[in-house]
Amino acid sequence: MVEIELKPEEFALFRRYIYEKVGISLSDQKTTLIKGRLNKRLNQLNMPSFRAYYDYLTNDVTGEELALFISAISTNVTSFFREAAQWVWLEKYLPQMIASKREKKIRIWSAGCSSGEEPYTILMFLQKHLSDFESWDIKILATDISSKVLGKAILGIYEAKQVESLSQEIILRSFEKIRTPSGISYQILPILRDKVTFRLFNLVTDPFIFTNKFDMIFCRNVMIYFDEKTRNELIGRFSTILLSGSPLLLGSSESLTSNRETFKLIGSSIYQRL
Ligand SMILES: C[S@@+](CC[C@H](N)C(=O)[O-])C[C@H]1O[C@@H](n2cnc3c(N)ncnc32)[C@H](O)[C@@H]1O
């Protein structure tokens, strides 16, 4: 692999572009990270310089290169039942949410869903705690900026080591064992997969046009790279599409620094829409 240099003026171009496109603000210290993570991609594309790659990236109208670029500089790390304390909190919250419903209809958004573990965990959780799960009209919207992770999420196939922390009860109820070239894997059952709509969606630039307000919004470990202004704007937009009294769940290292008039802290990185 050829080692391509990233000049300061090239880094400045990427920094501005990435901020405008996805709200990620890169500090000067990130030069080495960008160079390291993107060198492989430049080599794959036979690009002679970062400037040439910048032109390629910014002229790609499909958005595919942007998705690859984001994947290269951010992380898609996720897992089933991540942020354990929040699921304990949700167990207590669920009966009260169910009791307040006039229709047997639940709408939840997993914003920044990565490879699908989060939206499928929501369904496994509801399947376990709603005795009449089948009779509910449940729809999970699961979105991400990366088409690569969404492809994996749609298939819903996970390796044995990704499901090993789950109880046998959940594995039996939610997955089927399948044989893949790499060995035994586990695929989420169609009855659960059918309840999730996966969509490519940029949380910073795409308009929020939804027919229903949501009963919950999960946006966990997504805003870590965003600067404060972008974070606050996004939270403000979430407030317009979340039902009053409903929770917004963030990652455990994330918190709200503004929007206090619309959200109140009620659990570990869980905020209630007032
Ligand atoms: C670390 S993963 C978190 C996955 C899951 N929410 C969790 O907590 O396990 C962050 C995800 O956010 C996505 N992401 C980053 N910026 C985004 C943006 N502007 N719009 C939509 N998704 C974005 C990334 O592609 C990545 O899959």
GROMACS .gro file of N, CA, C and O in nm, residues 93-166:
model
  296
   93TYR      N    1  -4.071   0.113   3.319
   93TYR     CA    2  -4.147   0.216   3.246
   93TYR      C    3  -4.258   0.156   3.159
   93TYR      O    4  -4.366   0.215   3.145
   94LEU      N    5  -4.232   0.039   3.103
   94LEU     CA    6  -4.323  -0.019   3.004
   94LEU      C    7  -4.470  -0.031   3.051
   94LEU      O    8  -4.560   0.013   2.977
   95PRO      N    9  -4.497  -0.087   3.172
   95PRO     CA   10  -4.638  -0.101   3.213
   95PRO      C   11  -4.713   0.033   3.211
   95PRO      O   12  -4.828   0.041   3.168
   96GLN      N   13  -4.642   0.138   3.253
   96GLN     CA   14  -4.707   0.271   3.257
   96GLN      C   15  -4.732   0.322   3.114
   96GLN      O   16  -4.837   0.379   3.084
   97MET      N   17  -4.642   0.294   3.023
   97MET     CA   18  -4.663   0.336   2.884
   97MET      C   19  -4.782   0.261   2.824
   97MET      O   20  -4.868   0.319   2.758
   98ILE      N   21  -4.786   0.130   2.849
   98ILE     CA   22  -4.893   0.045   2.796
   98ILE      C   23  -5.029   0.091   2.851
   98ILE      O   24  -5.126   0.103   2.777
   99ALA      N   25  -5.031   0.122   2.981
   99ALA     CA   26  -5.157   0.163   3.045
   99ALA      C   27  -5.209   0.294   2.986
   99ALA      O   28  -5.330   0.317   2.982
  100SER      N   29  -5.119   0.378   2.938
  100SER     CA   30  -5.163   0.509   2.887
  100SER      C   31  -5.209   0.504   2.741
  100SER      O   32  -5.254   0.603   2.685
  101LYS      N   33  -5.202   0.386   2.680
  101LYS     CA   34  -5.232   0.377   2.536
  101LYS      C   35  -5.379   0.354   2.508
  101LYS      O   36  -5.441   0.268   2.569
  102ARG      N   37  -5.433   0.431   2.414
  102ARG     CA   38  -5.571   0.409   2.375
  102ARG      C   39  -5.577   0.306   2.262
  102ARG      O   40  -5.669   0.230   2.250
  103GLU      N   41  -5.473   0.306   2.178
  103GLU     CA   42  -5.465   0.210   2.068
  103GLU      C   43  -5.348   0.116   2.096
  103GLU      O   44  -5.248   0.160   2.153
  104LYS      N   45  -5.356  -0.009   2.049
  104LYS     CA   46  -5.244  -0.103   2.070
  104LYS      C   47  -5.139  -0.082   1.962
  104LYS      O   48  -5.117  -0.167   1.874
  105LYS      N   49  -5.077   0.035   1.967
  105LYS     CA   50  -4.985   0.075   1.861
  105LYS      C   51  -4.859   0.134   1.924
  105LYS      O   52  -4.869   0.223   2.010
  106ILE      N   53  -4.742   0.084   1.884
  106ILE     CA   54  -4.616   0.136   1.939
  106ILE      C   55  -4.523   0.174   1.824
  106ILE      O   56  -4.502   0.096   1.731
  107ARG      N   57  -4.470   0.297   1.832
  107ARG     CA   58  -4.378   0.344   1.729
  107ARG      C   59  -4.247   0.389   1.795
  107ARG      O   60  -4.248   0.476   1.884
  108ILE      N   61  -4.137   0.328   1.753
  108ILE     CA   62  -4.007   0.360   1.814
  108ILE      C   63  -3.904   0.387   1.705
  108ILE      O   64  -3.904   0.319   1.601
  109TRP      N   65  -3.818   0.485   1.727
  109TRP     CA   66  -3.712   0.516   1.631
  109TRP      C   67  -3.577   0.482   1.692
  109TRP      O   68  -3.543   0.533   1.800
  110SER      N   69  -3.502   0.397   1.623
  110SER     CA   70  -3.364   0.371   1.660
  110SER      C   71  -3.279   0.453   1.561
  110SER      O   72  -3.259   0.413   1.446
  111ALA      N   73  -3.235   0.570   1.607
  111ALA     CA   74  -3.164   0.664   1.519
  111ALA      C   75  -3.013   0.643   1.533
  111ALA      O   76  -2.958   0.667   1.639
  112GLY      N   77  -2.949   0.595   1.426
  112GLY     CA   78  -2.808   0.556   1.433
  112GLY      C   79  -2.803   0.412   1.481
  112GLY      O   80  -2.746   0.378   1.584
  113CYS      N   81  -2.870   0.324   1.403
  113CYS     CA   82  -2.894   0.185   1.450
  113CYS      C   83  -2.779   0.091   1.422
  113CYS      O   84  -2.781  -0.024   1.464
  114SER      N   85  -2.678   0.137   1.346
  114SER     CA   86  -2.564   0.053   1.308
  114SER      C   87  -2.612  -0.080   1.247
  114SER      O   88  -2.707  -0.079   1.169
  115SER      N   89  -2.555  -0.192   1.287
  115SER     CA   90  -2.587  -0.320   1.222
  115SER      C   91  -2.712  -0.389   1.276
  115SER      O   92  -2.732  -0.508   1.250
  116GLY      N   93  -2.795  -0.317   1.349
  116GLY     CA   94  -2.929  -0.367   1.382
  116GLY      C   95  -2.948  -0.423   1.522
  116GLY      O   96  -3.062  -0.450   1.562
  117GLU      N   97  -2.840  -0.439   1.599
  117GLU     CA   98  -2.855  -0.497   1.733
  117GLU      C   99  -2.952  -0.415   1.818
  117GLU      O  100  -3.030  -0.471   1.896
  118GLU      N  101  -2.948  -0.283   1.806
  118GLU     CA  102  -3.035  -0.198   1.890
  118GLU      C  103  -3.184  -0.216   1.856
  118GLU      O  104  -3.263  -0.248   1.946
  119PRO      N  105  -3.226  -0.199   1.729
  119PRO     CA  106  -3.370  -0.218   1.702
  119PRO      C  107  -3.418  -0.360   1.732
  119PRO      O  108  -3.530  -0.379   1.781
  120TYR      N  109  -3.334  -0.461   1.706
  120TYR     CA  110  -3.377  -0.598   1.735
  120TYR      C  111  -3.385  -0.621   1.886
  120TYR      O  112  -3.472  -0.694   1.933
  121THR      N  113  -3.295  -0.556   1.963
  121THR     CA  114  -3.304  -0.567   2.109
  121THR      C  115  -3.437  -0.509   2.157
  121THR      O  116  -3.503  -0.565   2.245
  122ILE      N  117  -3.478  -0.396   2.098
  122ILE     CA  118  -3.606  -0.334   2.138
  122ILE      C  119  -3.719  -0.437   2.120
  122ILE      O  120  -3.804  -0.455   2.206
  123LEU      N  121  -3.716  -0.506   2.007
  123LEU     CA  122  -3.822  -0.605   1.981
  123LEU      C  123  -3.813  -0.725   2.074
  123LEU      O  124  -3.914  -0.774   2.123
  124MET      N  125  -3.689  -0.772   2.101
  124MET     CA  126  -3.673  -0.885   2.194
  124MET      C  127  -3.726  -0.846   2.332
  124MET      O  128  -3.790  -0.925   2.400
  125PHE      N  129  -3.699  -0.720   2.368
  125PHE     CA  130  -3.745  -0.669   2.497
  125PHE      C  131  -3.898  -0.667   2.501
  125PHE      O  132  -3.961  -0.714   2.596
  126LEU      N  133  -3.961  -0.614   2.396
  126LEU     CA  134  -4.107  -0.606   2.394
  126LEU      C  135  -4.170  -0.745   2.389
  126LEU      O  136  -4.270  -0.771   2.454
  127GLN      N  137  -4.106  -0.833   2.312
  127GLN     CA  138  -4.157  -0.970   2.301
  127GLN      C  139  -4.157  -1.037   2.439
  127GLN      O  140  -4.250  -1.110   2.473
  128LYS      N  141  -4.055  -1.009   2.517
  128LYS     CA  142  -4.046  -1.071   2.650
  128LYS      C  143  -4.145  -1.008   2.749
  128LYS      O  144  -4.205  -1.078   2.829
  129HIS      N  145  -4.162  -0.877   2.740
  129HIS     CA  146  -4.238  -0.810   2.846
  129HIS      C  147  -4.383  -0.776   2.812
  129HIS      O  148  -4.457  -0.732   2.899
  130LEU      N  149  -4.422  -0.796   2.687
  130LEU     CA  150  -4.564  -0.775   2.653
  130LEU      C  151  -4.628  -0.913   2.638
  130LEU      O  152  -4.596  -0.985   2.542
  131SER      N  153  -4.718  -0.948   2.728
  131SER     CA  154  -4.774  -1.083   2.724
  131SER      C  155  -4.851  -1.106   2.593
  131SER      O  156  -4.852  -1.214   2.538
  132ASP      N  157  -4.914  -0.999   2.543
  132ASP     CA  158  -4.991  -1.011   2.419
  132ASP      C  159  -4.918  -0.943   2.303
  132ASP      O  160  -4.978  -0.875   2.220
  133PHE      N  161  -4.787  -0.962   2.298
  133PHE     CA  162  -4.699  -0.902   2.196
  133PHE      C  163  -4.757  -0.910   2.054
  133PHE      O  164  -4.760  -0.812   1.981
  134GLU      N  165  -4.808  -1.029   2.019
  134GLU     CA  166  -4.858  -1.052   1.883
  134GLU      C  167  -4.975  -0.961   1.845
  134GLU      O  168  -4.996  -0.932   1.728
  135SER      N  169  -5.051  -0.919   1.945
  135SER     CA  170  -5.171  -0.841   1.913
  135SER      C  171  -5.142  -0.691   1.903
  135SER      O  172  -5.232  -0.612   1.874
  136TRP      N  173  -5.016  -0.653   1.926
  136TRP     CA  174  -4.980  -0.511   1.915
  136TRP      C  175  -4.931  -0.477   1.774
  136TRP      O  176  -4.866  -0.557   1.709
  137ASP      N  177  -4.965  -0.356   1.733
  137ASP     CA  178  -4.914  -0.304   1.605
  137ASP      C  179  -4.783  -0.229   1.640
  137ASP      O  180  -4.787  -0.116   1.688
  138ILE      N  181  -4.672  -0.300   1.619
  138ILE     CA  182  -4.542  -0.243   1.659
  138ILE      C  183  -4.458  -0.216   1.535
  138ILE      O  184  -4.439  -0.304   1.451
  139LYS      N  185  -4.407  -0.093   1.525
  139LYS     CA  186  -4.318  -0.062   1.413
  139LYS      C  187  -4.195   0.010   1.464
  139LYS      O  188  -4.205   0.108   1.538
  140ILE      N  189  -4.080  -0.043   1.427
  140ILE     CA  190  -3.954   0.022   1.465
  140ILE      C  191  -3.893   0.082   1.338
  140ILE      O  192  -3.875   0.011   1.238
  141LEU      N  193  -3.865   0.211   1.343
  141LEU     CA  194  -3.791   0.274   1.234
  141LEU      C  195  -3.644   0.271   1.277
  141LEU      O  196  -3.610   0.312   1.387
  142ALA      N  197  -3.559   0.215   1.191
  142ALA     CA  198  -3.417   0.204   1.226
  142ALA      C  199  -3.336   0.269   1.114
  142ALA      O  200  -3.345   0.228   0.999
  143THR      N  201  -3.261   0.374   1.148
  143THR     CA  202  -3.192   0.449   1.044
  143THR      C  203  -3.043   0.463   1.074
  143THR      O  204  -3.001   0.461   1.189
  144ASP      N  205  -2.967   0.478   0.967
  144ASP     CA  206  -2.823   0.503   0.983
  144ASP      C  207  -2.775   0.574   0.856
  144ASP      O  208  -2.839   0.570   0.752
  145ILE      N  209  -2.659   0.637   0.869
  145ILE     CA  210  -2.601   0.707   0.754
  145ILE      C  211  -2.520   0.611   0.667
  145ILE      O  212  -2.487   0.642   0.553
  146SER      N  213  -2.489   0.495   0.721
  146SER     CA  214  -2.401   0.402   0.649
  146SER      C  215  -2.480   0.287   0.586
  146SER      O  216  -2.544   0.208   0.655
  147SER      N  217  -2.472   0.279   0.452
  147SER     CA  218  -2.545   0.173   0.383
  147SER      C  219  -2.483   0.037   0.412
  147SER      O  220  -2.551  -0.066   0.409
  148LYS      N  221  -2.353   0.037   0.446
  148LYS     CA  222  -2.285  -0.089   0.474
  148LYS      C  223  -2.346  -0.156   0.598
  148LYS      O  224  -2.382  -0.273   0.595
  149VAL      N  225  -2.359  -0.079   0.707
  149VAL     CA  226  -2.415  -0.140   0.829
  149VAL      C  227  -2.564  -0.173   0.810
  149VAL      O  228  -2.613  -0.274   0.862
  150LEU      N  229  -2.635  -0.090   0.732
  150LEU     CA  230  -2.778  -0.117   0.711
  150LEU      C  231  -2.798  -0.249   0.636
  150LEU      O  232  -2.891  -0.324   0.664
  151GLY      N  233  -2.708  -0.278   0.542
  151GLY     CA  234  -2.716  -0.405   0.468
  151GLY      C  235  -2.710  -0.522   0.564
  151GLY      O  236  -2.786  -0.619   0.554
  152LYS      N  237  -2.622  -0.512   0.660
  152LYS     CA  238  -2.607  -0.619   0.759
  152LYS      C  239  -2.732  -0.626   0.849
  152LYS      O  240  -2.782  -0.733   0.878
  153ALA      N  241  -2.779  -0.507   0.887
  153ALA     CA  242  -2.896  -0.501   0.975
  153ALA      C  243  -3.019  -0.565   0.910
  153ALA      O  244  -3.094  -0.639   0.973
  154ILE      N  245  -3.037  -0.539   0.782
  154ILE     CA  246  -3.153  -0.592   0.710
  154ILE      C  247  -3.150  -0.745   0.709
  154ILE      O  248  -3.251  -0.812   0.732
  155LEU      N  249  -3.031  -0.802   0.687
  155LEU     CA  250  -3.018  -0.948   0.686
  155LEU      C  251  -3.043  -1.004   0.826
  155LEU      O  252  -3.099  -1.113   0.841
  156GLY      N  253  -2.999  -0.932   0.927
  156GLY     CA  254  -3.020  -0.977   1.066
  156GLY      C  255  -2.948  -1.106   1.099
  156GLY      O  256  -2.998  -1.187   1.176
  157ILE      N  257  -2.830  -1.124   1.040
  157ILE     CA  258  -2.752  -1.246   1.067
  157ILE      C  259  -2.633  -1.210   1.155
  157ILE      O  260  -2.555  -1.120   1.121
  158TYR      N  261  -2.619  -1.282   1.266
  158TYR     CA  262  -2.512  -1.252   1.361
  158TYR      C  263  -2.434  -1.379   1.394
  158TYR      O  264  -2.490  -1.489   1.396
  159GLU      N  265  -2.303  -1.359   1.417
  159GLU     CA  266  -2.218  -1.473   1.450
  159GLU      C  267  -2.245  -1.519   1.593
  159GLU      O  268  -2.293  -1.440   1.676
  160ALA      N  269  -2.207  -1.645   1.621
  160ALA     CA  270  -2.234  -1.704   1.752
  160ALA      C  271  -2.180  -1.615   1.865
  160ALA      O  272  -2.247  -1.596   1.967
  161LYS      N  273  -2.061  -1.557   1.844
  161LYS     CA  274  -2.003  -1.480   1.955
  161LYS      C  275  -2.081  -1.350   1.983
  161LYS      O  276  -2.075  -1.295   2.091
  162GLN      N  277  -2.158  -1.304   1.882
  162GLN     CA  278  -2.237  -1.182   1.904
  162GLN      C  279  -2.365  -1.210   1.985
  162GLN      O  280  -2.421  -1.118   2.043
  163VAL      N  281  -2.407  -1.336   1.986
  163VAL     CA  282  -2.531  -1.366   2.061
  163VAL      C  283  -2.501  -1.441   2.190
  163VAL      O  284  -2.592  -1.472   2.267
  164GLU      N  285  -2.372  -1.468   2.217
  164GLU     CA  286  -2.339  -1.555   2.332
  164GLU      C  287  -2.380  -1.495   2.467
  164GLU      O  288  -2.402  -1.568   2.561
  165SER      N  289  -2.392  -1.362   2.472
  165SER     CA  290  -2.430  -1.302   2.602
  165SER      C  291  -2.583  -1.308   2.623
  165SER      O  292  -2.632  -1.276   2.731
  166LEU      N  293  -2.657  -1.350   2.523
  166LEU     CA  294  -2.804  -1.354   2.536
  166LEU      C  295  -2.848  -1.485   2.603
  166LEU      O  296  -2.782  -1.588   2.589
   0.00000   0.00000   0.00000
